Coordinates of C-alpha atoms in Angstrom, one line a residue:
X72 CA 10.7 8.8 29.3
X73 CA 9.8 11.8 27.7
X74 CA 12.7 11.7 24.7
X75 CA 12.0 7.9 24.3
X76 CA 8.5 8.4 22.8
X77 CA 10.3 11.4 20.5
X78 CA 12.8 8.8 19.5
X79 CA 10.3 6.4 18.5
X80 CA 8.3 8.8 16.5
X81 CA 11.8 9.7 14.5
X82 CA 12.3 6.2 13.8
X83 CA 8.6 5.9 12.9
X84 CA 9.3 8.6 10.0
X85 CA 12.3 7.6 8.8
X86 CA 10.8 4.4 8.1
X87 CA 7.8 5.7 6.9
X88 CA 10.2 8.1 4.3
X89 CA 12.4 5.4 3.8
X90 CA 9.1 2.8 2.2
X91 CA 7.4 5.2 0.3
X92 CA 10.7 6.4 -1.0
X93 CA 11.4 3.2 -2.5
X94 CA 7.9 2.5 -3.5
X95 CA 8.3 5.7 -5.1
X96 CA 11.7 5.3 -6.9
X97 CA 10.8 1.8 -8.0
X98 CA 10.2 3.0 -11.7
X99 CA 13.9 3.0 -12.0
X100 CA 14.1 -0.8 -11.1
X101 CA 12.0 -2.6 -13.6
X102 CA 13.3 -1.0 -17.1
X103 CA 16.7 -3.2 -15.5
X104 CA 15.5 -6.2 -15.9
X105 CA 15.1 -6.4 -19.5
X106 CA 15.2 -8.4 -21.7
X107 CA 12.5 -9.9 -19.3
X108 CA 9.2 -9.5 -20.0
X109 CA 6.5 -8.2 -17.5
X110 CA 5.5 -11.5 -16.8
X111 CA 9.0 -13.3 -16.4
X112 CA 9.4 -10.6 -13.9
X113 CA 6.2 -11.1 -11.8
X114 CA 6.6 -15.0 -11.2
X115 CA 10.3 -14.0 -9.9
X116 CA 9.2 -11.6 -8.1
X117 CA 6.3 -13.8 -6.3
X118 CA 8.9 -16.5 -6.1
X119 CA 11.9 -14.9 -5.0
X120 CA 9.9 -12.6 -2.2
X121 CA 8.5 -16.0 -0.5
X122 CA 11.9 -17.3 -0.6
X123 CA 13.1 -13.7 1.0
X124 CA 10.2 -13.6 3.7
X125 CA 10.1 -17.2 4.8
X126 CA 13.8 -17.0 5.7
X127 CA 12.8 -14.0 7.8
X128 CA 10.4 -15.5 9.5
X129 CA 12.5 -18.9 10.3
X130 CA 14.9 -16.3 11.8
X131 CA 12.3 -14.6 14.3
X132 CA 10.3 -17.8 14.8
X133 CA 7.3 -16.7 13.5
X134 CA 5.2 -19.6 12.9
X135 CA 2.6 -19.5 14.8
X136 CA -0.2 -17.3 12.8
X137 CA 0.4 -20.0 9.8
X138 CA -1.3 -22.9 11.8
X139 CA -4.2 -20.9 13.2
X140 CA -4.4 -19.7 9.6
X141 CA -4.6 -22.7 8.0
X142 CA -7.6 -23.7 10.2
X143 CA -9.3 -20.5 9.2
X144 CA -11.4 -21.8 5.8
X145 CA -12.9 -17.9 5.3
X146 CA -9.4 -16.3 6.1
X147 CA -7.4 -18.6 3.6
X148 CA -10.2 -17.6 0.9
X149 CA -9.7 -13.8 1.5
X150 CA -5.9 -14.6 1.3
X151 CA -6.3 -16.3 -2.2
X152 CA -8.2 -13.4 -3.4
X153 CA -5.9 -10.9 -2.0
X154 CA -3.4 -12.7 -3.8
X155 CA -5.3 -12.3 -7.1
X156 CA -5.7 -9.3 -7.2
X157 CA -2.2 -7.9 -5.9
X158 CA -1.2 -10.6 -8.6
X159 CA -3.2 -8.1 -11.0
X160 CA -1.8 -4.9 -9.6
X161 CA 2.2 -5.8 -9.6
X162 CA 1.7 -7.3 -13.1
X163 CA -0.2 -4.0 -14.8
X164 CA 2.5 -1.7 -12.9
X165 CA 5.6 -3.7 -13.8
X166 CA 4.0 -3.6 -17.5
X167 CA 3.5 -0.2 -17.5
X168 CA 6.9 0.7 -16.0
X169 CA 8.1 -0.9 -19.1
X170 CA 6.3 0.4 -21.6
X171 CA 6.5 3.6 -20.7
X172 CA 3.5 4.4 -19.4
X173 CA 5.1 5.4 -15.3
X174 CA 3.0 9.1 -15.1
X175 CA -0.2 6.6 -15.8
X176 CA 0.5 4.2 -13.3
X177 CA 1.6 7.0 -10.7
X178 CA -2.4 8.3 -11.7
X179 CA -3.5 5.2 -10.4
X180 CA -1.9 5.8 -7.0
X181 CA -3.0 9.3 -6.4
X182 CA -6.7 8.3 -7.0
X183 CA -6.4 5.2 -5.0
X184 CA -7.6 7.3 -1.7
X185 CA -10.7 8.5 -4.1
X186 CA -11.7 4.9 -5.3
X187 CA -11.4 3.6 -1.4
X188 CA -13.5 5.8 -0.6
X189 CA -16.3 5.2 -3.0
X190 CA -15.7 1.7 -2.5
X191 CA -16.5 2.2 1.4
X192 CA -19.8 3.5 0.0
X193 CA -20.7 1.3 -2.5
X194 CA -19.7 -2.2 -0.2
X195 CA -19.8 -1.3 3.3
X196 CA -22.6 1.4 3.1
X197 CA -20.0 3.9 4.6
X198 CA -21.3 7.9 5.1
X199 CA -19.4 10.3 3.9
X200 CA -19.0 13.9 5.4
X201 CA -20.2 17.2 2.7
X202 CA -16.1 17.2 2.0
X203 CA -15.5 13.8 1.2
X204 CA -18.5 13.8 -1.3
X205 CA -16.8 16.8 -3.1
X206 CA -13.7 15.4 -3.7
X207 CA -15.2 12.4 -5.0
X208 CA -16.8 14.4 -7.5
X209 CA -13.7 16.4 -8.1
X210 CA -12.1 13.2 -8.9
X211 CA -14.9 11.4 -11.1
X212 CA -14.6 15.0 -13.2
X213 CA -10.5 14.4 -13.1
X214 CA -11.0 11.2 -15.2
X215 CA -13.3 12.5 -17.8
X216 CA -10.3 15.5 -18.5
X217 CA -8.1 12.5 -18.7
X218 CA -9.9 10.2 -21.0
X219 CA -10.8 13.0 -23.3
X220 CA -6.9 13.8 -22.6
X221 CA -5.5 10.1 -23.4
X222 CA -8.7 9.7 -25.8
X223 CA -9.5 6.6 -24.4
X224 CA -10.3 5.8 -20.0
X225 CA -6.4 6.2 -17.8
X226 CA -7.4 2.2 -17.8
X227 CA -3.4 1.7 -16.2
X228 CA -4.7 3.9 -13.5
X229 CA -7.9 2.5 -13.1
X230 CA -6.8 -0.9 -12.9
X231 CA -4.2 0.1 -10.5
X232 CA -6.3 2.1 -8.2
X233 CA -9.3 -0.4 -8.0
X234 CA -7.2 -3.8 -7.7
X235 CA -5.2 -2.0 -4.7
X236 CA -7.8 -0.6 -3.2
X237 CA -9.7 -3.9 -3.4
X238 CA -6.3 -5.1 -1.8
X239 CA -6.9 -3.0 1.1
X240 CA -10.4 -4.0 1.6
X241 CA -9.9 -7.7 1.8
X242 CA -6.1 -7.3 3.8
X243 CA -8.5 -5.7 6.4
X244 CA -10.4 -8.1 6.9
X245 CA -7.9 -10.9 7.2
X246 CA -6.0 -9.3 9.4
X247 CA -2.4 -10.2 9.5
X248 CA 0.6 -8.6 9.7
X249 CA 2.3 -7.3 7.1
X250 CA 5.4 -10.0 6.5
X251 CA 2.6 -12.6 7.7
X252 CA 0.7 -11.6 4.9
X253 CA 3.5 -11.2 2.3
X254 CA 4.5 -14.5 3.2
X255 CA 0.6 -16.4 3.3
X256 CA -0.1 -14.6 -0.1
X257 CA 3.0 -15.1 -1.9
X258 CA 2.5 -18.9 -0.9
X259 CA -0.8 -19.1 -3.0
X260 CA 1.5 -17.4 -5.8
X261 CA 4.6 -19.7 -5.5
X262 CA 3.4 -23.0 -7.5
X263 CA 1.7 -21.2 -10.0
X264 CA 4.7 -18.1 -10.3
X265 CA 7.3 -21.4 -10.2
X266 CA 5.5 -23.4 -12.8
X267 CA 5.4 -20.6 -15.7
X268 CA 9.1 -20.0 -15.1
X269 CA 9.8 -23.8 -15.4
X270 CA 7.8 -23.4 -18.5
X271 CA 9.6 -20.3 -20.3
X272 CA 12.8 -22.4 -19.2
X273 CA 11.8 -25.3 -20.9
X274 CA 10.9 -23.6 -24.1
X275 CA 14.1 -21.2 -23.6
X276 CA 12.5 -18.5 -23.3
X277 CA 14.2 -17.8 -19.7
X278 CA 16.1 -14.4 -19.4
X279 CA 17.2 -15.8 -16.0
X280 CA 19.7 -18.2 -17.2
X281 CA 21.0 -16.7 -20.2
X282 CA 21.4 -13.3 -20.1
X283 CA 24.2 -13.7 -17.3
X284 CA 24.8 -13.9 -13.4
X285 CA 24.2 -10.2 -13.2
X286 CA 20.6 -10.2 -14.6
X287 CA 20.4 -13.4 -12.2
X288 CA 20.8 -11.3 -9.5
X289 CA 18.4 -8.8 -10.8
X290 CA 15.7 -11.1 -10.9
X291 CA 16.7 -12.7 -7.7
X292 CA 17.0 -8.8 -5.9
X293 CA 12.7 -8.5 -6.9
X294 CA 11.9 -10.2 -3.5
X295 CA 13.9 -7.7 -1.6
X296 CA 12.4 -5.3 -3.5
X297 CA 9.0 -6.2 -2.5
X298 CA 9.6 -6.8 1.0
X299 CA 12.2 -4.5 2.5
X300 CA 9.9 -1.3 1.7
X301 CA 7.4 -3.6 3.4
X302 CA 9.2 -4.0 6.4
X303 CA 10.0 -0.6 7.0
X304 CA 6.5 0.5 6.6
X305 CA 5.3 -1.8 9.3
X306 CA 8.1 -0.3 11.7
X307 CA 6.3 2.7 10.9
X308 CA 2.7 1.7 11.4
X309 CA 3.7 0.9 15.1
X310 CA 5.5 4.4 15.7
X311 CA 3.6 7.0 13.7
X312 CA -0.3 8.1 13.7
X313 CA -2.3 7.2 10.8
X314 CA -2.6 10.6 9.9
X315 CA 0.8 10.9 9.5
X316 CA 0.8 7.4 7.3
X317 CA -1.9 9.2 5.1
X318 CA 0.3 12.1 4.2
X319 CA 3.5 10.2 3.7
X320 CA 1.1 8.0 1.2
X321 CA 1.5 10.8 -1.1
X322 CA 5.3 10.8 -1.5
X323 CA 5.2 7.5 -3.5
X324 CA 3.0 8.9 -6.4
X325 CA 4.9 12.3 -6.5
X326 CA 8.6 10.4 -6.8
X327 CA 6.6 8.3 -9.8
X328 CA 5.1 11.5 -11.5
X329 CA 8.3 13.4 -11.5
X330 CA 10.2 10.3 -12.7
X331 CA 8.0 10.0 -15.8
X332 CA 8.2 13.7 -16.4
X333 CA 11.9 14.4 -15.8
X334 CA 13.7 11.1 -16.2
X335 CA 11.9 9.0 -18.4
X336 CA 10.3 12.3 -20.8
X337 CA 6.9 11.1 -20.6
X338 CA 4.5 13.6 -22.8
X339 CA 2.0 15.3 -20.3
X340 CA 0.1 17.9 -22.8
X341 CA -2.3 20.7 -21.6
X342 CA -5.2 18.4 -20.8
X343 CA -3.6 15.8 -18.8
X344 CA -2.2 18.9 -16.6
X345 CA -5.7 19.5 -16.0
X346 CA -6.5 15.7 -15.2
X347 CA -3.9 16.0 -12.5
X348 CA -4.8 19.0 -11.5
X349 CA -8.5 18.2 -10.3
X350 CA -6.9 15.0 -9.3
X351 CA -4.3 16.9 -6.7
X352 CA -7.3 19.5 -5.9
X353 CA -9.9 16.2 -5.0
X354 CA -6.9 15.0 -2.5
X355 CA -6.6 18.0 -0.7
X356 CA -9.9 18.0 0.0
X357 CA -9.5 14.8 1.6
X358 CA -6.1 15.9 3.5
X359 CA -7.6 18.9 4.7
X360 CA -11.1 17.0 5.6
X361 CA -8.9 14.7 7.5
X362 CA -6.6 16.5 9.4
X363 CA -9.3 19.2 10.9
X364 CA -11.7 15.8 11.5
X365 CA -8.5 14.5 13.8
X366 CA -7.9 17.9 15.3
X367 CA -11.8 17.8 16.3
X368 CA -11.3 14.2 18.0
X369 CA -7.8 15.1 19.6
X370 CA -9.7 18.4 21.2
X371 CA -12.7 15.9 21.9
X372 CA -10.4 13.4 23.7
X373 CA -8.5 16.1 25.5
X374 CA -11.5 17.1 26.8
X375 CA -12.2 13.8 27.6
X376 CA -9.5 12.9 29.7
X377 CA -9.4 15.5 32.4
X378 CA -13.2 14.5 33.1
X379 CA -13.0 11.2 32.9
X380 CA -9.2 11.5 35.6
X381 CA -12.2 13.7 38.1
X382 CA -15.0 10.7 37.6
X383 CA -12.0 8.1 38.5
X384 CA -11.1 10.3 42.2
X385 CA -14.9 10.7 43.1
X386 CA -15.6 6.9 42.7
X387 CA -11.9 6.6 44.5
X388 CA -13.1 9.1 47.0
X389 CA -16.5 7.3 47.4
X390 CA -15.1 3.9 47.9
X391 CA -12.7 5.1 50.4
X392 CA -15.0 7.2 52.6
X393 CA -17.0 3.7 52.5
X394 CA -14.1 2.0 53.4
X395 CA -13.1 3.9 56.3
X396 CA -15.4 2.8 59.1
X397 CA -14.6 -0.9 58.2
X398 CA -10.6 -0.1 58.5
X399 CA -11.1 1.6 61.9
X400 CA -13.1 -1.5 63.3
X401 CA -10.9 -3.1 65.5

């Protein structure tokens, strides 16, 4: 019993490396699909991942949530909206991908923890601890370097950052799983996705059926894309503590960074070292913030427990001293 617990927390990070890996390493996929333009490769990749995900779930009869859902009014407005604005987010990162703009759009990730939280603030009236307020303001100076830097707002980042943390506000609130929620929000995309590529065909303006069964494929391959690093990141939600999840959050934007430095030769002059700089110090604020606020509840807990195991035997006790002059009644 003891090693099986170990196992599953193994699984749990390999899972956990093995989604943020490919999230990460995704700039090297996009730039393949040219001639295809950014939005010829969104609508196949909304079409193609419901495609990819309804299979799946025909396979593990997983049906069910879709009816409820459907009866839900409130839920399937959240799940149109979520599927707005991820609509936003995949379209501004393939774009920038492409146009070489990758260290940008790997900015928009790293302040995504920054924007959630001011968004928890701003929305849901959140307080923050003295820590959490610093690294705000850590980050908030981080984007001024960087527009003076870029001489205009990081608006890739920006746009990336607030539309997924937006994302992550509404997906909490709807509450699904995460090929449930794939599958409901890609089914708002499909119609839509389908009828611009029925359009570019129709004009021939389609890469998908002239450039060859290879970039077919390619185009096809986008909804595993989407949804395999999605599927190993749930197998890690179930198996590893959301501390962990946290940390391993960090791996995607680093794989992106160091691919638009060292593969695709992306500029990064004295000033936007500084942007990333504050940027990297305001997220170890929040790590370390984090980590020492779970240490405190783990101590708290383990404190917990031990009175809580000596409150369970005296009620025990109490009943059965109660109990005894009944059981030796004849």
């Amino acid at each position: 019993m003891a090693g099986e617990p170990k196992g599953e927390r193994r699984t749990g990070l390999l899972n956990g490396f093995a989604a943020y890996g490919m999230w990460g390493l995704v700039p090297l996929f996009w730039p393949l699909l040219k001639p295809a333009g950014a939005m010829e490769i969104l609508a196949h990749r909304m079409v193609w991942s419901l495609v990819l995900v309804a299979v799946a779930l025909l396979v593990m009869r997983r049906w069910a949530w879709a009816g409820e859902l459907l009866r839900q009014p409130r839920r399937l407005a959240l799940i149109t909206v979520a599927a707005a604005v991820i609509t936003v987010n995949w379209g501004v990162y393939i774009w920038a991908v492409n146009s070489g703009h990758v260290v940008e759009a790997s900015l928009g990730y790293f302040i995504n923890p920054l924007v959630t939280i001011a968004m928890g603030v701003l929305l849901l009236k959140e307080r923050l601890r003295p820590v959490q307020w610093a690294a705000v303001g850590v980050g908030f100076a981080a984007v001024l370097v960087l527009t003076i830097g870029y001489g205009r707002p990081p608006w890739i980042s920006l746009c990336l950052a607030f539309s997924f943390a937006t994302y992550g506000l509404v997906k909490k609130k709807v509450s699904l799983g995460g090929i449930e929620s794939l599958a409901a929000e890609t089914a708002v995309q499909f119609l839509p996705a389908l009828a611009y590529l029925l359009w570019l065909s129709a004009h021939g303006e389609s890469t998908f059926t002239s450039q060859g069964a290879g970039h077919a494929a390619l185009l096809a391959a986008t909804g595993v894309v989407t949804a395999l690093p999605l599927v190993c990141f749930g197998a890690a939600a179930i198996r590893v503590p959301l501390s962990t999840l946290g940390l391993l959050q960090y791996l995607a934007p680093v794989f992106q960074f160091l691919l638009g430095i060292l593969y695709f030769h992306e500029a990064m002059p004295p000033e936007r070292w500084a942007g990333f700089a504050l940027v990297w110090l305001a997220l170890s604020l929040l790590t370390a913030d984090a980590l020492r606020t779970a240490r405190r509840a783990t101590r708290t807990l383990g404190g917990a427990i031990p009175a809580a195991r000596a409150t369970t035997a005296t009620v025990s006790g109490a009943a059965d001293a109660d109990a005894d002059p009944v059981d030796a009644t004849p």
